[in-house]
Coordinates of C-alpha atoms in Angstrom, one line a residue:
M870 CA -46.1 8.5 -5.0
I871 CA -44.0 10.1 -2.3
Y872 CA -44.4 7.1 0.0
I873 CA -43.3 4.8 -2.8
D874 CA -40.2 6.9 -3.4
R875 CA -39.3 6.9 0.3
L876 CA -39.7 3.1 0.4
I877 CA -37.5 2.7 -2.6
V878 CA -34.8 4.9 -1.0
I879 CA -34.9 2.8 2.2
F880 CA -34.5 -0.4 0.1
L881 CA -31.7 1.3 -1.9
L882 CA -29.7 2.2 1.2
G883 CA -30.4 -1.1 2.8
G884 CA -29.4 -2.9 -0.4
F885 CA -26.1 -0.9 -0.7
A886 CA -25.3 -1.5 3.0
M887 CA -26.0 -5.3 2.9
L888 CA -24.2 -5.8 -0.4
T889 CA -21.2 -3.7 0.7
M890 CA -20.8 -6.0 3.8
L891 CA -21.2 -9.2 1.8
V892 CA -18.8 -8.2 -0.9
I893 CA -16.1 -7.0 1.5
F894 CA -16.4 -9.9 3.9
N895 CA -16.6 -12.2 0.8
P896 CA -18.1 -15.5 2.0
L897 CA -16.9 -17.3 -1.1
K898 CA -13.3 -16.2 -0.4
V899 CA -12.6 -15.4 -4.1
N900 CA -10.9 -12.4 -5.7
R901 CA -10.3 -10.9 -2.3
K902 CA -8.5 -7.6 -3.0
A903 CA -10.8 -6.9 -5.9
N904 CA -13.9 -7.4 -3.8
V905 CA -12.6 -5.0 -1.1
W906 CA -12.4 -2.3 -3.8
L907 CA -15.8 -3.3 -5.1
G908 CA -17.2 -3.0 -1.6
L909 CA -15.7 0.4 -1.2
F910 CA -17.3 1.4 -4.5
L911 CA -20.7 0.2 -3.5
F912 CA -20.4 2.0 -0.1
L913 CA -19.5 5.3 -1.7
W914 CA -22.2 4.9 -4.4
G915 CA -24.8 4.3 -1.7
T916 CA -23.8 7.6 0.1
F917 CA -25.4 9.6 -2.8
W918 CA -28.8 8.8 -1.2
I919 CA -27.9 9.9 2.4
D920 CA -29.5 13.3 2.1
E921 CA -32.8 11.7 1.0
A922 CA -32.6 9.2 3.8
A923 CA -32.0 12.1 6.3
E924 CA -35.1 13.8 5.0
I925 CA -37.2 10.6 5.4
L926 CA -35.9 10.2 9.0
G927 CA -36.8 13.8 9.8
I928 CA -33.2 15.0 10.2
A929 CA -33.5 18.8 9.6
S930 CA -29.9 19.4 8.6
I931 CA -26.7 17.5 8.2
G932 CA -23.7 19.4 9.4
K933 CA -21.7 21.3 6.7
P934 CA -18.3 19.7 7.7
F935 CA -19.9 16.3 7.4
L936 CA -21.4 17.0 4.0
F937 CA -18.1 18.5 2.8
V938 CA -16.1 15.4 3.7
L939 CA -18.8 13.2 2.2
N940 CA -18.9 15.1 -1.1
F941 CA -15.1 14.9 -1.4
L942 CA -15.1 11.1 -0.7
Q943 CA -17.9 10.7 -3.3
F944 CA -15.5 12.0 -5.9
F945 CA -13.5 8.8 -5.6
T946 CA -16.5 6.5 -6.4
P947 CA -15.5 5.9 -10.0
L948 CA -11.9 5.5 -9.0
T949 CA -12.7 2.7 -6.5
F950 CA -14.6 0.9 -9.3
Y951 CA -11.6 1.3 -11.6
Y952 CA -9.3 -0.3 -9.0
S953 CA -11.7 -3.2 -8.4
A954 CA -11.5 -3.9 -12.2
V955 CA -7.7 -3.6 -12.1
H956 CA -7.5 -6.2 -9.2
F957 CA -10.1 -8.5 -10.8
T958 CA -8.1 -8.6 -14.0
N959 CA -4.7 -8.7 -12.3
P960 CA -4.6 -9.8 -8.6
A961 CA -0.8 -9.3 -8.7
F962 CA -1.3 -5.5 -9.2
S963 CA 0.7 -3.4 -6.8
F964 CA 0.5 0.4 -6.3
S965 CA 3.4 2.5 -7.6
L966 CA 4.2 6.2 -8.0
K967 CA 2.5 6.1 -11.4
E968 CA -0.9 5.9 -9.5
L969 CA -0.3 9.5 -8.4
R970 CA -1.6 10.6 -11.8
H971 CA -5.1 10.3 -10.4
L972 CA -4.5 13.0 -7.8
P973 CA -4.4 16.3 -9.7
L974 CA -8.1 16.2 -10.6
A975 CA -8.9 15.2 -7.0
A976 CA -7.0 18.3 -5.8
L977 CA -8.9 20.6 -8.3
F978 CA -12.2 19.1 -7.1
L979 CA -11.2 19.6 -3.4
A980 CA -10.3 23.3 -4.1
L981 CA -13.6 24.0 -5.9
L982 CA -15.5 22.1 -3.3
S983 CA -13.9 24.1 -0.5
L984 CA -14.8 27.4 -2.2
S985 CA -18.4 26.3 -2.6
Y986 CA -18.8 25.4 1.0
F987 CA -16.7 27.9 3.0
Y988 CA -16.1 31.0 0.8
D989 CA -19.1 33.2 1.1
K990 CA -18.2 35.5 -1.8
A991 CA -17.9 32.7 -4.3
D992 CA -20.5 32.2 -7.0
K993 CA -21.8 28.9 -5.7
D994 CA -24.0 28.0 -8.7
I995 CA -21.1 28.2 -11.1
L996 CA -18.8 26.3 -8.7
R997 CA -21.4 23.5 -8.3
A998 CA -21.8 23.4 -12.0
W999 CA -18.1 22.9 -12.4
L1000 CA -18.1 20.2 -9.7
T1001 CA -20.9 18.4 -11.5
V1002 CA -18.9 18.5 -14.8
I1003 CA -15.8 17.2 -13.1
M1004 CA -17.7 14.3 -11.5
L1005 CA -19.4 13.5 -14.8
V1006 CA -16.2 13.5 -16.9
Q1007 CA -14.4 11.5 -14.3
S1008 CA -17.2 8.9 -14.1
L1009 CA -17.3 8.5 -17.9
F1010 CA -13.5 8.3 -18.1
Y1011 CA -13.1 5.6 -15.5
A1012 CA -16.1 3.6 -16.6
L1013 CA -14.8 3.5 -20.2
Y1014 CA -11.2 2.8 -19.0
S1015 CA -12.5 -0.1 -16.8
C1016 CA -14.4 -1.5 -19.8
E1017 CA -11.2 -1.5 -21.8
I1018 CA -9.3 -3.2 -19.0
I1019 CA -12.0 -5.9 -18.9
N1020 CA -11.9 -6.3 -22.7
R1021 CA -8.2 -6.9 -22.6
H1022 CA -8.7 -9.4 -19.8
Q1023 CA -11.3 -11.2 -21.9
R1024 CA -8.8 -11.5 -24.7
K1025 CA -6.0 -12.7 -22.4
I1026 CA -7.9 -15.5 -20.7
Q1027 CA -8.5 -17.2 -24.1
Q1028 CA -4.7 -17.9 -24.0
F1029 CA -5.0 -20.3 -21.0
S1030 CA -8.6 -21.2 -20.3
S1031 CA -11.0 -23.4 -22.3
D1032 CA -14.1 -22.1 -20.5
T1033 CA -14.0 -18.3 -20.3
Y1034 CA -17.6 -17.7 -19.5
P1035 CA -17.4 -18.0 -15.7
I1036 CA -14.3 -15.7 -15.5
S1037 CA -15.0 -13.3 -18.4
L1038 CA -16.1 -10.5 -15.9
N1039 CA -19.0 -9.5 -18.2
W1040 CA -21.0 -8.7 -15.1
L1041 CA -18.4 -6.2 -14.0
K1042 CA -18.6 -4.6 -17.4
Y1043 CA -22.3 -4.2 -17.0
I1044 CA -21.7 -2.3 -13.8
A1045 CA -19.4 0.0 -15.8
Y1046 CA -22.2 0.5 -18.3
T1047 CA -24.5 1.3 -15.4
I1048 CA -22.0 4.0 -14.2
L1049 CA -21.9 5.4 -17.7
A1050 CA -25.7 5.4 -18.1
S1051 CA -26.4 6.8 -14.6
G1052 CA -23.9 9.6 -15.0
I1053 CA -25.4 10.7 -18.3
I1054 CA -29.0 10.2 -17.3
I1055 CA -28.7 12.1 -14.0
T1056 CA -27.0 15.0 -15.6
V1057 CA -29.6 15.3 -18.4
Y1058 CA -32.4 14.8 -15.8
N1059 CA -30.9 17.7 -13.7
I1060 CA -30.6 19.9 -16.7
I1061 CA -34.1 19.3 -18.0
F1062 CA -36.0 19.2 -14.7
I1063 CA -33.6 21.3 -12.6
A1064 CA -33.8 18.7 -10.0
E1065 CA -31.4 18.1 -7.2
R1066 CA -32.2 14.4 -6.8
P1067 CA -33.2 11.5 -9.0
G1068 CA -36.9 10.9 -9.3
T1069 CA -38.8 7.8 -8.3
Y1070 CA -38.3 6.0 -11.6
L1071 CA -34.5 6.6 -11.5
N1072 CA -34.3 5.4 -7.9
F1073 CA -36.2 2.2 -8.9
A1074 CA -33.8 1.6 -11.8
F1075 CA -30.9 1.9 -9.4
L1076 CA -32.7 -0.5 -7.0
I1077 CA -32.9 -3.1 -9.8
A1078 CA -29.2 -2.5 -10.6
I1079 CA -28.3 -3.3 -7.0
Y1080 CA -30.0 -6.7 -7.1
F1081 CA -28.3 -7.4 -10.4
I1082 CA -24.9 -6.6 -8.9
A1083 CA -25.7 -8.7 -5.9
Y1084 CA -26.7 -11.7 -8.0
Y1085 CA -23.5 -11.7 -10.1
S1086 CA -21.0 -10.6 -7.4
L1087 CA -22.2 -13.3 -5.0
K1088 CA -21.9 -16.1 -7.7
Q1089 CA -18.5 -15.0 -9.0
Q1090 CA -15.7 -17.5 -9.4
E1091 CA -12.0 -17.1 -8.7
V1092 CA -10.8 -15.5 -12.0
Y1093 CA -7.3 -17.0 -12.1
P1094 CA -6.1 -20.5 -11.2
V1095 CA -4.8 -20.8 -7.7
G1096 CA -1.3 -21.8 -6.8
T1097 CA 2.0 -20.0 -7.2
Q1098 CA 3.1 -21.8 -10.4
Q1099 CA -0.2 -21.4 -12.1
A1100 CA -0.5 -17.7 -11.1
D1101 CA 3.1 -16.9 -12.3
T1102 CA 2.3 -18.7 -15.6
V1103 CA -1.0 -16.9 -16.1
F1104 CA 0.3 -13.4 -15.4
S1105 CA 3.3 -13.8 -17.6
F1106 CA 0.9 -13.8 -20.5
Q1107 CA -0.3 -10.3 -19.6
E1108 CA 2.1 -8.5 -21.9
E1109 CA 3.0 -11.0 -24.5
S1110 CA -0.4 -12.6 -25.3
K1111 CA -2.7 -11.2 -27.9
T1112 CA -5.8 -12.7 -29.4
N1113 CA -5.0 -14.7 -32.5
E1114 CA -1.3 -13.6 -32.3
G1115 CA 1.6 -15.6 -31.1
P1116 CA 4.2 -14.4 -28.6
K1117 CA 6.6 -12.0 -30.2
I1118 CA 9.7 -13.9 -28.9
K1119 CA 10.5 -17.1 -30.9
L1120 CA 10.6 -19.7 -28.2
L1121 CA 11.1 -22.8 -30.4
G1122 CA 12.8 -23.7 -33.6
N1123 CA 10.7 -24.7 -36.6
E1124 CA 11.5 -28.4 -36.2
E1125 CA 10.7 -28.5 -32.5
T1126 CA 7.5 -26.5 -33.1
E1127 CA 6.4 -29.0 -35.7
L1128 CA 7.3 -32.0 -33.5
I1129 CA 5.3 -30.7 -30.5
K1130 CA 2.5 -29.8 -32.9
Q1131 CA 2.2 -33.4 -34.2
R1132 CA 2.5 -34.8 -30.7
L1133 CA -0.3 -32.5 -29.6
L1134 CA -2.6 -33.6 -32.5
G1135 CA -1.9 -37.2 -31.5
V1136 CA -2.8 -36.6 -27.9
M1137 CA -6.0 -34.8 -28.8
E1138 CA -7.1 -37.7 -31.0
S1139 CA -6.0 -40.6 -28.7
E1140 CA -6.7 -39.2 -25.2
A1141 CA -9.4 -36.5 -25.9
P1142 CA -8.3 -34.2 -23.0
Y1143 CA -10.8 -31.7 -24.3
L1144 CA -13.6 -33.7 -22.7
D1145 CA -12.2 -32.5 -19.3
G1146 CA -14.4 -29.5 -18.5
D1147 CA -11.7 -28.0 -16.3
L1148 CA -8.9 -28.3 -18.9
N1149 CA -6.6 -25.4 -19.0
L1150 CA -3.2 -24.6 -20.6
I1151 CA -1.2 -25.7 -17.6
K1152 CA -3.0 -29.1 -17.3
L1153 CA -2.5 -29.8 -21.0
A1154 CA 1.1 -28.7 -20.9
Q1155 CA 1.7 -31.2 -18.0
L1156 CA 0.1 -33.9 -20.1
M1157 CA 2.3 -33.0 -23.0
E1158 CA 5.4 -32.7 -20.8
V1159 CA 6.2 -29.3 -22.1
T1160 CA 6.1 -25.8 -20.5
P1161 CA 2.9 -23.8 -20.7
H1162 CA 4.8 -21.1 -22.7
Q1163 CA 6.0 -23.7 -25.2
L1164 CA 2.5 -25.1 -25.7
S1165 CA 1.0 -21.7 -26.1
Y1166 CA 3.6 -20.8 -28.6
V1167 CA 2.9 -24.0 -30.6
I1168 CA -0.9 -23.4 -30.6
N1169 CA -0.5 -19.7 -31.5
T1170 CA 2.1 -20.2 -34.3
G1171 CA 1.4 -23.8 -35.4
F1172 CA -2.4 -23.5 -35.6
N1173 CA -2.9 -19.7 -35.7
E1174 CA -5.3 -20.1 -32.8
N1175 CA -5.4 -19.3 -29.1
F1176 CA -5.9 -22.0 -26.5
F1177 CA -9.7 -21.4 -26.2
Q1178 CA -10.2 -21.7 -29.9
F1179 CA -8.0 -24.8 -30.2
I1180 CA -9.7 -26.8 -27.4
N1181 CA -13.3 -25.7 -28.2
K1182 CA -12.9 -26.6 -31.9
Y1183 CA -12.6 -30.2 -30.7
R1184 CA -15.5 -29.9 -28.3
I1185 CA -17.8 -28.4 -30.9
E1186 CA -17.0 -31.1 -33.4
K1187 CA -17.8 -33.7 -30.7
A1188 CA -21.1 -31.9 -29.9
K1189 CA -22.0 -31.7 -33.6
E1190 CA -21.4 -35.5 -33.9
L1191 CA -23.6 -36.2 -30.9
L1192 CA -26.4 -33.8 -32.0
A1193 CA -26.5 -35.2 -35.5
D1194 CA -26.8 -38.8 -34.3
N1195 CA -30.5 -39.8 -33.9
R1196 CA -29.5 -42.3 -31.3
N1197 CA -28.7 -39.4 -28.9
N1198 CA -32.2 -37.9 -29.2
N1199 CA -32.8 -38.9 -25.6
L1200 CA -29.9 -36.7 -24.5
S1201 CA -30.9 -33.1 -23.5
I1202 CA -28.8 -30.2 -24.7
L1203 CA -27.3 -30.1 -21.2
G1204 CA -26.4 -33.8 -21.5
I1205 CA -24.7 -33.1 -24.9
A1206 CA -22.8 -30.2 -23.3
F1207 CA -21.4 -32.4 -20.6
E1208 CA -20.6 -35.2 -23.0
S1209 CA -18.7 -32.7 -25.1
G1210 CA -16.5 -31.3 -22.3
F1211 CA -18.5 -28.2 -21.4
N1212 CA -19.3 -27.4 -17.7
S1213 CA -22.6 -25.6 -18.3
K1214 CA -25.4 -25.2 -20.8
T1215 CA -24.7 -21.4 -20.9
S1216 CA -21.0 -21.9 -21.9
F1217 CA -22.1 -24.5 -24.4
N1218 CA -24.7 -22.4 -26.1
I1219 CA -22.4 -19.3 -26.3
T1220 CA -19.4 -21.2 -27.6
F1221 CA -21.5 -23.3 -30.1
K1222 CA -23.1 -20.2 -31.5
K1223 CA -19.7 -18.5 -31.8
F1224 CA -18.3 -21.4 -33.8
T1225 CA -21.3 -22.4 -35.9
D1226 CA -23.7 -19.4 -36.0
L1227 CA -26.4 -21.8 -34.8
T1228 CA -27.6 -22.7 -31.3
P1229 CA -27.3 -26.4 -30.4
S1230 CA -31.1 -26.8 -30.7
E1231 CA -31.1 -25.2 -34.2
F1232 CA -28.2 -27.5 -35.3
R1233 CA -30.1 -30.6 -34.0
K1234 CA -33.3 -29.6 -35.8
K1235 CA -31.4 -28.8 -39.0
S1236 CA -29.6 -32.2 -38.8
S1237 CA -32.9 -34.1 -38.2
D1238 CA -34.4 -32.4 -41.3
L1239 CA -31.7 -33.7 -43.6

């Protein structure tokens, strides 16, 4: 078993190192700032296995100053993940004095860490217990806070995107869940088994997590539309857009709102722009010859829906029509998805289930039985 554990540790460190380089250098050239922070997070996360690697390599002792610096840097592991989530959800984010609020806990951690390493009269067991508690609390806090940031992002993108699945950042939320679970599991494991390191099974679980992160981080898409005009339009919704709620400011009078609403209904029926899989708020606003804010206001207030709901309502009706027609039995579910304006089978299945409580296959079978 010891050889298996050593092999897993080697794969773990190799996986962290390779993934860190791939994420930071970002061959897809998407979400660049966010991926730099994600790469820093992966690098720091990987350092937790350095002592095990040193033992495998036969290094008798790692210098105390090196370990001190390393342990202090490891404190910032959850914080780097938090900043990656911040940049993924808002690439326009810039640092301000408000970010100094993260430093007091780091100062406390540094003080306790210094005592545990360099003050001989200190009760090192108590100090290390406090250091563990601080690390655990910090990990839980930033993981939960990152989840909340991603949840807000998922609500916001429904105001301008008709296909939220590729940019929903669910995969990033799963990493946050991994941080939560690992912090809790390792703490409980150490309490029960009085162990200084994770066992073979925990290491193997982390190895699986690394490949999961690699898969999703390397297939990620640019979260926001590119271009200055598009970016400015998208970020302006950050404060004023809420799910199923219209902007607080009344942009249009009742008559103008009703006029644009009727024009929009006419365009949806005559030109079927919803069949364009890349349709977003900006493209539809250009087709309507109104501003994106005006169009969003009309959809929110005139239909009591967000952009995602409004567009996909038409797509789902088109899909239901195709699925119910026996003449389309030769079309696969993917074919139906494309014909209805969806870009992928996954997006189609998720959205169809959300709107009808049935999968496309279940709906087709139910329709054929009638």
